[in-house]
mmCIF file of C-alpha atoms and ligand atoms in Angstrom:
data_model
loop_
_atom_site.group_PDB
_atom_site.id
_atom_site.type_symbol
_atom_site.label_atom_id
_atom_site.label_comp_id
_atom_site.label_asym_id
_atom_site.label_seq_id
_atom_site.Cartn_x
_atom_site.Cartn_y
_atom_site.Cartn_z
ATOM 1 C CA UNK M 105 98.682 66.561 -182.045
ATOM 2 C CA UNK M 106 96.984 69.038 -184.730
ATOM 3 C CA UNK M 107 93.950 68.791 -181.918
ATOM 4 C CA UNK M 108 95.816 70.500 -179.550
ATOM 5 C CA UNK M 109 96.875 73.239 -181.767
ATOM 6 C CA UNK M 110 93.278 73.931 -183.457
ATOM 7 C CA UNK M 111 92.204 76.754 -180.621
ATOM 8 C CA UNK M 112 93.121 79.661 -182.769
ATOM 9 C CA UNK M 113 92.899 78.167 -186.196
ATOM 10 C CA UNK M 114 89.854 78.550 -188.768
ATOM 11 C CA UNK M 115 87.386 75.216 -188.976
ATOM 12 C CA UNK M 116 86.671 73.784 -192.606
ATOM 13 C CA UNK M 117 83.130 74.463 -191.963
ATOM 14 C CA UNK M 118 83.557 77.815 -191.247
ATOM 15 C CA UNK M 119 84.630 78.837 -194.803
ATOM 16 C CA UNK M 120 82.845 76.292 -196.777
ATOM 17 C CA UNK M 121 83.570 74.323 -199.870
ATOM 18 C CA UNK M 122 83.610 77.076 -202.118
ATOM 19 C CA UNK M 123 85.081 79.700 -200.008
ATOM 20 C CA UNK M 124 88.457 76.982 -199.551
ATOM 21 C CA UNK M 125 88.560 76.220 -203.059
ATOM 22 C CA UNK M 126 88.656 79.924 -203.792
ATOM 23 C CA UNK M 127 91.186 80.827 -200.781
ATOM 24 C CA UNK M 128 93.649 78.109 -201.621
ATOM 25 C CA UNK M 129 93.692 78.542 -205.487
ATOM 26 C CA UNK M 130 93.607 82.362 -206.051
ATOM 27 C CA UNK M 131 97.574 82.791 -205.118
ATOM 28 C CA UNK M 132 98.268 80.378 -208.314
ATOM 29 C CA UNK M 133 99.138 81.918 -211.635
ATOM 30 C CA UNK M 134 98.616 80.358 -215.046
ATOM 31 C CA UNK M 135 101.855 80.560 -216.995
ATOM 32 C CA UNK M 136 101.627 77.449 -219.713
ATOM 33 C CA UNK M 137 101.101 78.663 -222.952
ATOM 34 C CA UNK M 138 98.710 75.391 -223.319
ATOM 35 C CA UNK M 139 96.536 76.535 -220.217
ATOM 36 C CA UNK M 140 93.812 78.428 -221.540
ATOM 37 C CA UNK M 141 91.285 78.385 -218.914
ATOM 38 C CA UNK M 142 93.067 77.024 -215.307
ATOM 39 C CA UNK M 143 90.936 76.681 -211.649
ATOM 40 C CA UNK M 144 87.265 78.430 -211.929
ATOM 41 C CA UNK M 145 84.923 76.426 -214.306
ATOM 42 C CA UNK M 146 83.244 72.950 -214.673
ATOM 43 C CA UNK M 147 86.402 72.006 -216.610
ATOM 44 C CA UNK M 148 89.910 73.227 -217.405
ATOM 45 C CA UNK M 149 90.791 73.722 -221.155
ATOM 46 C CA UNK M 150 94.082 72.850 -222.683
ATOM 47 C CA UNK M 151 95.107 74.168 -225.938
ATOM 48 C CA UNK M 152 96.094 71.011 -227.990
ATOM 49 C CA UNK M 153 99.326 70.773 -229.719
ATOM 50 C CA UNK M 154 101.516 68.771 -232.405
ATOM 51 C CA UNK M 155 103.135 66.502 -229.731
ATOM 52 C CA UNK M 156 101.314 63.903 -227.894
ATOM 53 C CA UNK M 157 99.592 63.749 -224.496
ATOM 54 C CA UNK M 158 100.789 62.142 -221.116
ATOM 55 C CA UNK M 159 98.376 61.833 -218.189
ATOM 56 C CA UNK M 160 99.565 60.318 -215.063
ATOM 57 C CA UNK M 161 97.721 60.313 -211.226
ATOM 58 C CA UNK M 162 98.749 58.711 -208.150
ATOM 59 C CA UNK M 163 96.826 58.701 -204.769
ATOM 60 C CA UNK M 164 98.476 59.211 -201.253
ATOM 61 C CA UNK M 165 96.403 58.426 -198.130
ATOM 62 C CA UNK M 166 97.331 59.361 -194.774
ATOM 63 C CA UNK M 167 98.709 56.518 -192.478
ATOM 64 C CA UNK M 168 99.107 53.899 -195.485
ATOM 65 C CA UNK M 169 101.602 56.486 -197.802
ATOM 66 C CA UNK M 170 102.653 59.405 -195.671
ATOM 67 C CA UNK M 171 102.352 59.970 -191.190
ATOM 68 C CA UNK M 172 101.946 63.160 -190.940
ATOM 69 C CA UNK M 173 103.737 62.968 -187.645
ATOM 70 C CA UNK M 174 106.497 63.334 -189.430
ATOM 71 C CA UNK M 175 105.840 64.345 -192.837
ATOM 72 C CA UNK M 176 104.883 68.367 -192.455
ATOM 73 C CA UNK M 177 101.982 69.305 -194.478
ATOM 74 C CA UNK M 178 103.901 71.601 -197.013
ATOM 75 C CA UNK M 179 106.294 68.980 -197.581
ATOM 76 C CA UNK M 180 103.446 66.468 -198.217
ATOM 77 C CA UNK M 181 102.272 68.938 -201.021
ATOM 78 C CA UNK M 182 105.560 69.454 -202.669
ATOM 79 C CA UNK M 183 106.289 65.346 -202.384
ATOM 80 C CA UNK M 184 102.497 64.710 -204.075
ATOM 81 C CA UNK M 185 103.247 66.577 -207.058
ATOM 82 C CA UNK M 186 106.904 65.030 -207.667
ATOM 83 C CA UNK M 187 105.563 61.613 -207.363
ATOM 84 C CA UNK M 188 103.133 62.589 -210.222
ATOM 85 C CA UNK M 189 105.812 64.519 -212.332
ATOM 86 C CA UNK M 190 108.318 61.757 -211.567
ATOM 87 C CA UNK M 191 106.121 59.862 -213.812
ATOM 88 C CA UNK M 192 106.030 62.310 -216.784
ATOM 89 C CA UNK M 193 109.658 62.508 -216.924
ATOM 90 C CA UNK M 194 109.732 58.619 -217.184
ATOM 91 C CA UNK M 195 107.887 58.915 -220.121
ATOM 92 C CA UNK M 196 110.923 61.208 -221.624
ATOM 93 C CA UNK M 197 108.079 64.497 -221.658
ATOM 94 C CA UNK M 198 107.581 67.771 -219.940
ATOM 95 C CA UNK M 199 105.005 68.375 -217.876
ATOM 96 C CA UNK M 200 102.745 71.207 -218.181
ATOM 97 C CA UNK M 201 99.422 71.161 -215.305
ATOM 98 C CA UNK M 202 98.521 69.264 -212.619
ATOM 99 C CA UNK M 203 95.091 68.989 -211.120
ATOM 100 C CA UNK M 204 95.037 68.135 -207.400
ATOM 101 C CA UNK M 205 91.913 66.595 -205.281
ATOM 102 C CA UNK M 206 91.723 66.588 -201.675
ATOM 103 C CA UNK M 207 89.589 64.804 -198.768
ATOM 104 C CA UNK M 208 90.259 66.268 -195.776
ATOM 105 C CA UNK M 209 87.993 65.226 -192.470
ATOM 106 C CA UNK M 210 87.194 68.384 -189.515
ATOM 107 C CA UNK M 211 90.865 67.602 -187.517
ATOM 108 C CA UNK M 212 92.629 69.553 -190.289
ATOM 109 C CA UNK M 213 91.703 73.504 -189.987
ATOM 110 C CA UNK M 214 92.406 76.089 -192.986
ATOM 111 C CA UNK M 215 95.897 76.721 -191.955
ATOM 112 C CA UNK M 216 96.550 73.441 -192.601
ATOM 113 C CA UNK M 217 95.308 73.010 -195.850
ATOM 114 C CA UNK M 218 97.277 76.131 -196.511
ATOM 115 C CA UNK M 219 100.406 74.328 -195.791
ATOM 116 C CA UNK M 220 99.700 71.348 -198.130
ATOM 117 C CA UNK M 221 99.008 74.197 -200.906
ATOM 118 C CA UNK M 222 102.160 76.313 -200.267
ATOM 119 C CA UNK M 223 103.858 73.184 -200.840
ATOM 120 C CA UNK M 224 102.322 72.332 -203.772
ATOM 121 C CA UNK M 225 102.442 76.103 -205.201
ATOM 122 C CA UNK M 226 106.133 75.856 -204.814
ATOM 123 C CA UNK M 227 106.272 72.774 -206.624
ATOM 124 C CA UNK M 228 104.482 74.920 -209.408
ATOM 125 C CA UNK M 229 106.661 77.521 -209.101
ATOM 126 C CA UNK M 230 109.883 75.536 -209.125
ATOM 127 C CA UNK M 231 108.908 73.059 -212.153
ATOM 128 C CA UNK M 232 107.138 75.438 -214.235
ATOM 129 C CA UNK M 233 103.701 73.544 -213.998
ATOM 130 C CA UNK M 234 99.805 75.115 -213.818
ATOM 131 C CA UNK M 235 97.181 74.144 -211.180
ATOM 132 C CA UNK M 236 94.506 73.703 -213.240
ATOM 133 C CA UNK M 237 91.959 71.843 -211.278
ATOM 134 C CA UNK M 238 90.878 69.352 -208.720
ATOM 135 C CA UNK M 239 88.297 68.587 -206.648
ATOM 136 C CA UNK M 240 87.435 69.197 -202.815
ATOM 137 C CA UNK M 241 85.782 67.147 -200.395
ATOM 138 C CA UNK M 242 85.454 65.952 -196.585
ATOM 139 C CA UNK M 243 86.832 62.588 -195.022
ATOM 140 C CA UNK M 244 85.180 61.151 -191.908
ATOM 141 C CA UNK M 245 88.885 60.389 -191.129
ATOM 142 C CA UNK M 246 92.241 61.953 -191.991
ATOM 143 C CA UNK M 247 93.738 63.296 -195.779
ATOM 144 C CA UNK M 248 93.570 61.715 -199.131
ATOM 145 C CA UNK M 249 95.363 63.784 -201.718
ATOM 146 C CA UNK M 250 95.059 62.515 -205.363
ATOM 147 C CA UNK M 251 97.228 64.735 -208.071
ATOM 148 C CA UNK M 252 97.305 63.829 -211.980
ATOM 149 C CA UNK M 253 99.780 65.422 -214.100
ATOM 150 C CA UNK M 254 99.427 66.490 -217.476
ATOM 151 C CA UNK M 255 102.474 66.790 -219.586
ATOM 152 C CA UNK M 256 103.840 66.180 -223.432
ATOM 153 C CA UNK M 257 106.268 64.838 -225.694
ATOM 154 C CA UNK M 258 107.104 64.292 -229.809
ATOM 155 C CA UNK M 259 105.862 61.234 -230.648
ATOM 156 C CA UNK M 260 109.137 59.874 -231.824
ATOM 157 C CA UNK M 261 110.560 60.759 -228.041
ATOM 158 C CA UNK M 262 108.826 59.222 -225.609
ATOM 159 C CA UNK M 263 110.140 56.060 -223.901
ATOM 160 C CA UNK M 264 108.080 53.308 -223.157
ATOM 161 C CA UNK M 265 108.896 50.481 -219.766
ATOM 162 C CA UNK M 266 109.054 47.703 -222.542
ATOM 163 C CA UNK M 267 111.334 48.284 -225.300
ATOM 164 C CA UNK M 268 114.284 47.227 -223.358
ATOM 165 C CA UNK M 269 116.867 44.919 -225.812
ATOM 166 C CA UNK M 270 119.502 42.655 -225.392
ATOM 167 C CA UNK M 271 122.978 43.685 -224.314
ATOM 168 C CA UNK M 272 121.434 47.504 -223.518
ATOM 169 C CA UNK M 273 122.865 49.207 -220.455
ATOM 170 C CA UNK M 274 121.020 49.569 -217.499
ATOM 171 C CA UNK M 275 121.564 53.462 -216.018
ATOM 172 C CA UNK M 276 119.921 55.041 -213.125
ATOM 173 C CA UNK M 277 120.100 58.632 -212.294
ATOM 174 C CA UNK M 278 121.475 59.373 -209.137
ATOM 175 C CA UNK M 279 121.939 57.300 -206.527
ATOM 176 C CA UNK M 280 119.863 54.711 -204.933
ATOM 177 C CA UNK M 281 118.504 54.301 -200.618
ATOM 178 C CA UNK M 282 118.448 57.413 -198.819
ATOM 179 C CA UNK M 283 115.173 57.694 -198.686
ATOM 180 C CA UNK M 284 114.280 55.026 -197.481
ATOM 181 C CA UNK M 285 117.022 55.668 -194.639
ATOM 182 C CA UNK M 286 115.604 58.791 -194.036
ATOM 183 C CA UNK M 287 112.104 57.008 -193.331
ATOM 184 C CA UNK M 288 113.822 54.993 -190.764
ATOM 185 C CA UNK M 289 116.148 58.059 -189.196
ATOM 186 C CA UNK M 290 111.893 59.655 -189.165
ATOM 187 C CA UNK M 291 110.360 56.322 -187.432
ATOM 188 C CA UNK M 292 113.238 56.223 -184.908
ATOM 189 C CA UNK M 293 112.781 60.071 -184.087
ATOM 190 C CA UNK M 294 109.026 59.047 -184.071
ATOM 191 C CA UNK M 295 109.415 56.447 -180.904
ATOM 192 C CA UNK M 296 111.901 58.806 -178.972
ATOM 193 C CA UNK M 297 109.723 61.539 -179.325
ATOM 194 C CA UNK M 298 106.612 59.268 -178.295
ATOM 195 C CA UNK M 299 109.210 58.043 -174.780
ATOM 196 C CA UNK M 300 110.884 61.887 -174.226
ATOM 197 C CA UNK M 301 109.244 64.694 -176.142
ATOM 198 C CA UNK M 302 111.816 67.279 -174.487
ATOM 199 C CA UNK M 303 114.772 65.291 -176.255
ATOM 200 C CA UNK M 304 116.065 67.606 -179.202
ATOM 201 C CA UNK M 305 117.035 64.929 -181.958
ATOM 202 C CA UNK M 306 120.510 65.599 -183.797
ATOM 203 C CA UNK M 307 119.845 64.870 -187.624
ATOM 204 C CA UNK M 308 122.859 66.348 -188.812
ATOM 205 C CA UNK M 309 124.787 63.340 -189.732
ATOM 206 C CA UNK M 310 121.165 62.611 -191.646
ATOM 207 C CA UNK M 311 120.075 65.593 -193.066
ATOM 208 C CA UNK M 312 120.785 64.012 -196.893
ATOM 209 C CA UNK M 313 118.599 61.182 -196.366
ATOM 210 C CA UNK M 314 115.570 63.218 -194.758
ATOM 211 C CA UNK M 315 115.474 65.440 -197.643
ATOM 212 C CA UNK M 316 115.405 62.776 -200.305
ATOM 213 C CA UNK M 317 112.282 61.236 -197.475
ATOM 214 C CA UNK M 318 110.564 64.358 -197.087
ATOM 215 C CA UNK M 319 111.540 66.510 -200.042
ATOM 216 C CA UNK M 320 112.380 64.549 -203.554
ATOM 217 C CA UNK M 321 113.014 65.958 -206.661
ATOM 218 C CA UNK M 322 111.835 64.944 -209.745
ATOM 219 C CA UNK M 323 114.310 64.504 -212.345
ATOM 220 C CA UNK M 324 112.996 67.094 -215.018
ATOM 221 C CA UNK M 325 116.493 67.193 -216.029
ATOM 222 C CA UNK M 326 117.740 63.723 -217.483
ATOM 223 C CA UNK M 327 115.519 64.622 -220.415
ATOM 224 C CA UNK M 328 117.552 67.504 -221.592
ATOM 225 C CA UNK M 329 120.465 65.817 -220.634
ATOM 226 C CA UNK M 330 120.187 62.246 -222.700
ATOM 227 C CA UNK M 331 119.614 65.204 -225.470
ATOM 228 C CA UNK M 332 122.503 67.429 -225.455
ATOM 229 C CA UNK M 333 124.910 63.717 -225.301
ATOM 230 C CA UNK M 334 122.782 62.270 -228.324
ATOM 231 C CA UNK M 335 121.623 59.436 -226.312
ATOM 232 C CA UNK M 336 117.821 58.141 -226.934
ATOM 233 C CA UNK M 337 116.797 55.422 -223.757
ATOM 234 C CA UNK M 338 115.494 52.263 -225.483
ATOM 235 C CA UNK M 339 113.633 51.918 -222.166
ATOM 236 C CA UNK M 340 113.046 53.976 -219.366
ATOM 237 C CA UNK M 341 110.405 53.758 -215.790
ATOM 238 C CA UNK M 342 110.831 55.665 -212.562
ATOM 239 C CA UNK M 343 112.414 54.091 -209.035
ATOM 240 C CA UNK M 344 109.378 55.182 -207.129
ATOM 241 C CA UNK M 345 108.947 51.593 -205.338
ATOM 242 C CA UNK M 346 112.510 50.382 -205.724
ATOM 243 C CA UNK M 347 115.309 49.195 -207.888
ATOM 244 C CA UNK M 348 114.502 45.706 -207.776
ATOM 245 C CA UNK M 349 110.717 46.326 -208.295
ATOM 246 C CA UNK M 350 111.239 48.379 -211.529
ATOM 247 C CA UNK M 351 113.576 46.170 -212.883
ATOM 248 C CA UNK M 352 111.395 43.600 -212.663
ATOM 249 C CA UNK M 353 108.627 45.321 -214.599
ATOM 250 C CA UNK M 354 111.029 46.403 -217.377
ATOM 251 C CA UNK M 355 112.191 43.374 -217.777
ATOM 252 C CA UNK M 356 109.185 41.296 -217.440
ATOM 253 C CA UNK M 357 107.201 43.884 -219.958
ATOM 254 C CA UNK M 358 110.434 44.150 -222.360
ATOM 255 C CA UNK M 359 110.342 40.183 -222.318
ATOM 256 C CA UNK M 360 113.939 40.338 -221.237
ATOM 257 C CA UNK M 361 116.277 39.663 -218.471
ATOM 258 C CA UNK M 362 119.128 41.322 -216.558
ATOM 259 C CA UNK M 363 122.746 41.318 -214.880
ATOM 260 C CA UNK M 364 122.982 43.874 -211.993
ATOM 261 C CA UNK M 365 126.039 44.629 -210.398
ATOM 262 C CA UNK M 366 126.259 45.161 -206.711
ATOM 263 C CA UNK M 367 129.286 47.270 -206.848
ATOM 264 C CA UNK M 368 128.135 49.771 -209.442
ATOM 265 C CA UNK M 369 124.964 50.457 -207.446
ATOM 266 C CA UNK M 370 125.297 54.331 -206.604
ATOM 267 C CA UNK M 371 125.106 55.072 -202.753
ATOM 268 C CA UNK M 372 125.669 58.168 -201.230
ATOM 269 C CA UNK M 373 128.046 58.266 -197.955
ATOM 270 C CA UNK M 374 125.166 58.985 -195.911
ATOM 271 C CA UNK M 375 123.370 55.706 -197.351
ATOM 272 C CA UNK M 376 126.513 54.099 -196.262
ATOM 273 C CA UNK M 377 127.292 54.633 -192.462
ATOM 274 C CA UNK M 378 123.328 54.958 -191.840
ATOM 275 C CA UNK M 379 123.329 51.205 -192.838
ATOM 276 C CA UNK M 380 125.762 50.263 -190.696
ATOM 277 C CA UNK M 381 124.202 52.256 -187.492
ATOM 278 C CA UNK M 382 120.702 50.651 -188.324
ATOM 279 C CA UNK M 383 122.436 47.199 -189.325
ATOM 280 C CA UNK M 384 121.212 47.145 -192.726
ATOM 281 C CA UNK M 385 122.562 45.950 -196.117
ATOM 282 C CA UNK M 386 123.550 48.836 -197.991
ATOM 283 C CA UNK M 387 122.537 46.500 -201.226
ATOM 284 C CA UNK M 388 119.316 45.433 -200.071
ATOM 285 C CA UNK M 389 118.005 48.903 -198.696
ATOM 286 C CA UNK M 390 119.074 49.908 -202.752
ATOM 287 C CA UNK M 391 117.025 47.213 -204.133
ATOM 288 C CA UNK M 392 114.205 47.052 -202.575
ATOM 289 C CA UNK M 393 114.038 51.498 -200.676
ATOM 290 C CA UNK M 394 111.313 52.748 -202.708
ATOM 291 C CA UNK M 395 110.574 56.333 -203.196
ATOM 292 C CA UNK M 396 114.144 57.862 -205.035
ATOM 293 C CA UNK M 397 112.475 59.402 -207.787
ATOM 294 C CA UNK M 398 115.239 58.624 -210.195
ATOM 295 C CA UNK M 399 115.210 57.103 -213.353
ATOM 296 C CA UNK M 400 115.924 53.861 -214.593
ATOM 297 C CA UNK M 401 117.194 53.594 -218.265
ATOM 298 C CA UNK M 402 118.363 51.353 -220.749
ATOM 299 C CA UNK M 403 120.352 52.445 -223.693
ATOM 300 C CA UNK M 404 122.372 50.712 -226.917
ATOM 301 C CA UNK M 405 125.546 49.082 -225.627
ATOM 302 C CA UNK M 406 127.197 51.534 -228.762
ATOM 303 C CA UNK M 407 126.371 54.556 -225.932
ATOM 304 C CA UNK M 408 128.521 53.501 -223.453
ATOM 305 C CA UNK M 409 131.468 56.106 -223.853
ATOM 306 C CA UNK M 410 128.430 58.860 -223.708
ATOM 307 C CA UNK M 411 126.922 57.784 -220.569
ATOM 308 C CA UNK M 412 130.309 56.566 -218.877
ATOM 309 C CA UNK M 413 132.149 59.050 -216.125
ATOM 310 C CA UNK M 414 128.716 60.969 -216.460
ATOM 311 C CA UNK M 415 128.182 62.499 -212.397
ATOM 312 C CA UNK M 416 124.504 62.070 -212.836
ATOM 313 C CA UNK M 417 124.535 58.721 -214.146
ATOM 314 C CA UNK M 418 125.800 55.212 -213.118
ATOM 315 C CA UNK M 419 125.674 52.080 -215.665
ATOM 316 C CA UNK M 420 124.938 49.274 -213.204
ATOM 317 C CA UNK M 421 124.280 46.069 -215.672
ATOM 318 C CA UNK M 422 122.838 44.967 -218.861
ATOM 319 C CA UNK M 423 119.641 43.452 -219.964
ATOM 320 C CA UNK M 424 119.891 39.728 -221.099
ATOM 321 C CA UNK M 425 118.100 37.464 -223.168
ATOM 322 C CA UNK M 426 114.865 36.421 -220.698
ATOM 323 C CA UNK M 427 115.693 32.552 -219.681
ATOM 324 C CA UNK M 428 118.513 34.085 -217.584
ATOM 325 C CA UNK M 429 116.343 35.527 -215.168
ATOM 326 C CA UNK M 430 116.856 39.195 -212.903
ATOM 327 C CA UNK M 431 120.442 38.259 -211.570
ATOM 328 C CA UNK M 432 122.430 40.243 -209.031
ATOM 329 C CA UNK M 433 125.873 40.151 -209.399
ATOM 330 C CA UNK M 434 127.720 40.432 -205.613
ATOM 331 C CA UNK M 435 131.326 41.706 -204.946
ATOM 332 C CA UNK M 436 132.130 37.918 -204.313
ATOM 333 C CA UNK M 437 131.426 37.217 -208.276
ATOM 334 C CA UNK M 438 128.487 34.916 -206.927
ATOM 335 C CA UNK M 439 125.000 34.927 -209.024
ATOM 336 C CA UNK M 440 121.989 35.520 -206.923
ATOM 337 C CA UNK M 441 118.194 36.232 -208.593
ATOM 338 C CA UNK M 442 116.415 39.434 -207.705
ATOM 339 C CA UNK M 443 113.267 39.416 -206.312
ATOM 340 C CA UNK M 444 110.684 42.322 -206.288
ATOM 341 C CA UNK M 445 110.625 43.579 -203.430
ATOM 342 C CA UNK M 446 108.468 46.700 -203.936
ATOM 343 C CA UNK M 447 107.955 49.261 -201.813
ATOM 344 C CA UNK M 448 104.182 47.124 -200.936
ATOM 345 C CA UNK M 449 101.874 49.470 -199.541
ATOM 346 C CA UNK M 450 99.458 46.866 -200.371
ATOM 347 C CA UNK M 451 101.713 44.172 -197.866
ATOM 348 C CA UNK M 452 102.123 46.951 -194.885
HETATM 349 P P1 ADP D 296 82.337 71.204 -209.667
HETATM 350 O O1 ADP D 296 81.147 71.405 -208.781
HETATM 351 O O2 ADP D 296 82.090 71.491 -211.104
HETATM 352 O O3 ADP D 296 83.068 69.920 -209.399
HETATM 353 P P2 ADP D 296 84.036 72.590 -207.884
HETATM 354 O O4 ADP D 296 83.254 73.577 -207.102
HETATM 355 O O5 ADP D 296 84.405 71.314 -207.255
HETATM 356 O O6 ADP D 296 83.326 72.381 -209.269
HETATM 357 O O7 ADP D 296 85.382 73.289 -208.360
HETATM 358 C C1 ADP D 296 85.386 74.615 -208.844
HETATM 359 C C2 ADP D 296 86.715 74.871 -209.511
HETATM 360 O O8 ADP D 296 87.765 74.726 -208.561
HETATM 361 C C3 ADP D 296 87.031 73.881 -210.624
HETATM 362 O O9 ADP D 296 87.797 74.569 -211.581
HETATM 363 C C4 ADP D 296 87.876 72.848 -209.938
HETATM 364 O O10 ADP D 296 88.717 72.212 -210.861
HETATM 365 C C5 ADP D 296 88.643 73.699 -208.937
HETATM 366 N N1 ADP D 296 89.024 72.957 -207.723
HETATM 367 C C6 ADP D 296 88.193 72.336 -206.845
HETATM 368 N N2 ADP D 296 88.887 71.797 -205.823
HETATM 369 C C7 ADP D 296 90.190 72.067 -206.057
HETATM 370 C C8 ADP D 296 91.409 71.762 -205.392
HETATM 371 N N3 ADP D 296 91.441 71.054 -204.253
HETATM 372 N N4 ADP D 296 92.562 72.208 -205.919
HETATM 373 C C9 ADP D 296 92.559 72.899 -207.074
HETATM 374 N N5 ADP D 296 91.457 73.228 -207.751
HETATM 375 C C10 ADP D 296 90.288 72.814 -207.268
HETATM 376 MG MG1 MG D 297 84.034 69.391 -207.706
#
């Protein structure tokens, strides 16, 4: 489709590496204390500080993480740099810069690349973070876009994936599936668009789950949050492959197993009556959906009344000792074992 479109755009080649580099950085503006030197040198230069260092990358390629049929460029931008924050606020830290690297093959012209960068500038702009870096180079096919985050925390803060105990609570932030539900309301548009590209889709009764698909948050809140109720996670990861998934590495790295229970898994209405139109189990797609961007927490059993009736949070089980096993409670009292299901790029 971008084919099509490229008659009045500006080729790649055109501009060159250097004059991209300079055209899609020069709109950014430094505004971390900790940046001293951002975009324009062989390195970036951080000013160190008392508190300790996070460092977290992830790498989205076209057609195995993102179709950019579906997913417009700007939103593609904005959803690489969440993915990476995500991560920091797992860790319990702020984050502070992100560098971002990009392979990009002839298809894509400059106002293209321009869209992925307006996304990820208002990423910037919305969390506060400094584009300090990256790297640019060609693809003999489609877009690779690799962002690492750089962010910080007091030593005495941060929360690691295996320091979960027994009889904890297990919390997640917000609620669990639409995502994924939006990938599906995106696939389905995808094939009628493919049989009648004149039909005007109606996503109104989806427009929740496309935005948690095509434009998550990360939750740069829940650290301030846990603070102001006095509650410090014993445990924490991010749902960025699925419930079941991260409970599984929490548990397995914490040495520890769990009790979920299906009715306290948080779904929004929209999770709900999409599952019944695309005959899904509202359970399963909140096990094993990836890509919610909440949090997954465990804290002392003695913080229940703090976290309890909290709108951002839902207590959904309790870690046990490890020879139980990852065990899902259903609404028929019966014990079933979770599996982890990830979100398997690898397995697509
Ligand atoms: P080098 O040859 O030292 O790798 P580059 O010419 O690749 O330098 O990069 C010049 C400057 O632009 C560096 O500060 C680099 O971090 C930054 N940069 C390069 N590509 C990108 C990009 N895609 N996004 C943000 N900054 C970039
Ligand atoms: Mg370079």
């Amino acid at each position: 489709m971008l084919e099509d479109k490229n008659q009045n755009k500006t080729s790649l080649a055109e501009l060159g590496e250097f004059g991209l580099i300079d055209h899609i950085t020069k709109y950014f503006k430094v505004e971390q204390p900790t940046t001293i030197k951002g975009v324009g040198d062989d390195a970036a230069v951080l000013a160190a500080s008392e508190q300790q260092t996070l460092v977290t990358t992830d790498l989205l390629v076209e057609g195995v993480h993102f179709d950019l049929s579906y997913m417009p460029l700007k939103h593609l931008g904005y959803k690489s740099v969440m993915v990476n924050l995500s991560d920091v606020y797992a860790m319990n830290g702020t984050a502070a810069q992100i560098t971002v690297s990009i392979a990009v093959s002839n298809r894509f012209p400059l106002e293209a690349i321009e869209e992925l960068y307006a996304g990820i500038q208002l990423a910037c702009d919305t969390y506060k973070i400094d584009l300090v870096g990256g790297d640019t180079t060609s693809s003999t096919k489609g877009i690779l876009i690799s962002v690492t985050a750089i962010g910080k925390a007091n030593k005495e803060d941060i929360v690691f994936r295996n320091t979960a105990k027994e009889t904890d609570l297990i919390v997640v932030s917000g609620d669990l599936g639409a995502a994924y539900l939006g990938l599906q309301v995106l696939e389905r548009e995808k094939q009628v668009f493919k049989v009648n590209p004149n039909n005007q889709p109606d996503l109104d009764n989806y427009t929740y789950l496309i935005e948690r698909q095509l434009k998550p948050e990360a939750r740069k809140d829940i650290a301030g949050l846990l603070k102001e109720l006095e509650v410090q996670p014993t445990s924490m990861i991010d749902i960025s492959d699925g419930l079941s998934s991260e409970l599984f590495h929490l548990c397995t790295q914490s040495k520890v197993g769990c009790k979920i229970y299906e009715d306290k898994l948080p779904l929004d209405p929209q999770v709900i009556s999409a599952c019944e139109e695309f005959e899904l189990d509202s359970t399963m797609v909140a096990l094993s959906g990836g890509e919610d961007y909440e949090l997954l927490f465990t804290v002392p059993i003695g913080d229940f009344d703090k976290i309890k009736g909290n709108p951002n949070f839902s207590i959904i089980g309790h870690i046990t000792e490890e020879n139980q096993g990852l065990q899902l409670i259903t609404r028929a009292n019966q014990e079933i074992e979770l599996k982890a299901q990830g979100w398997n790029t690898m397995k697509a």
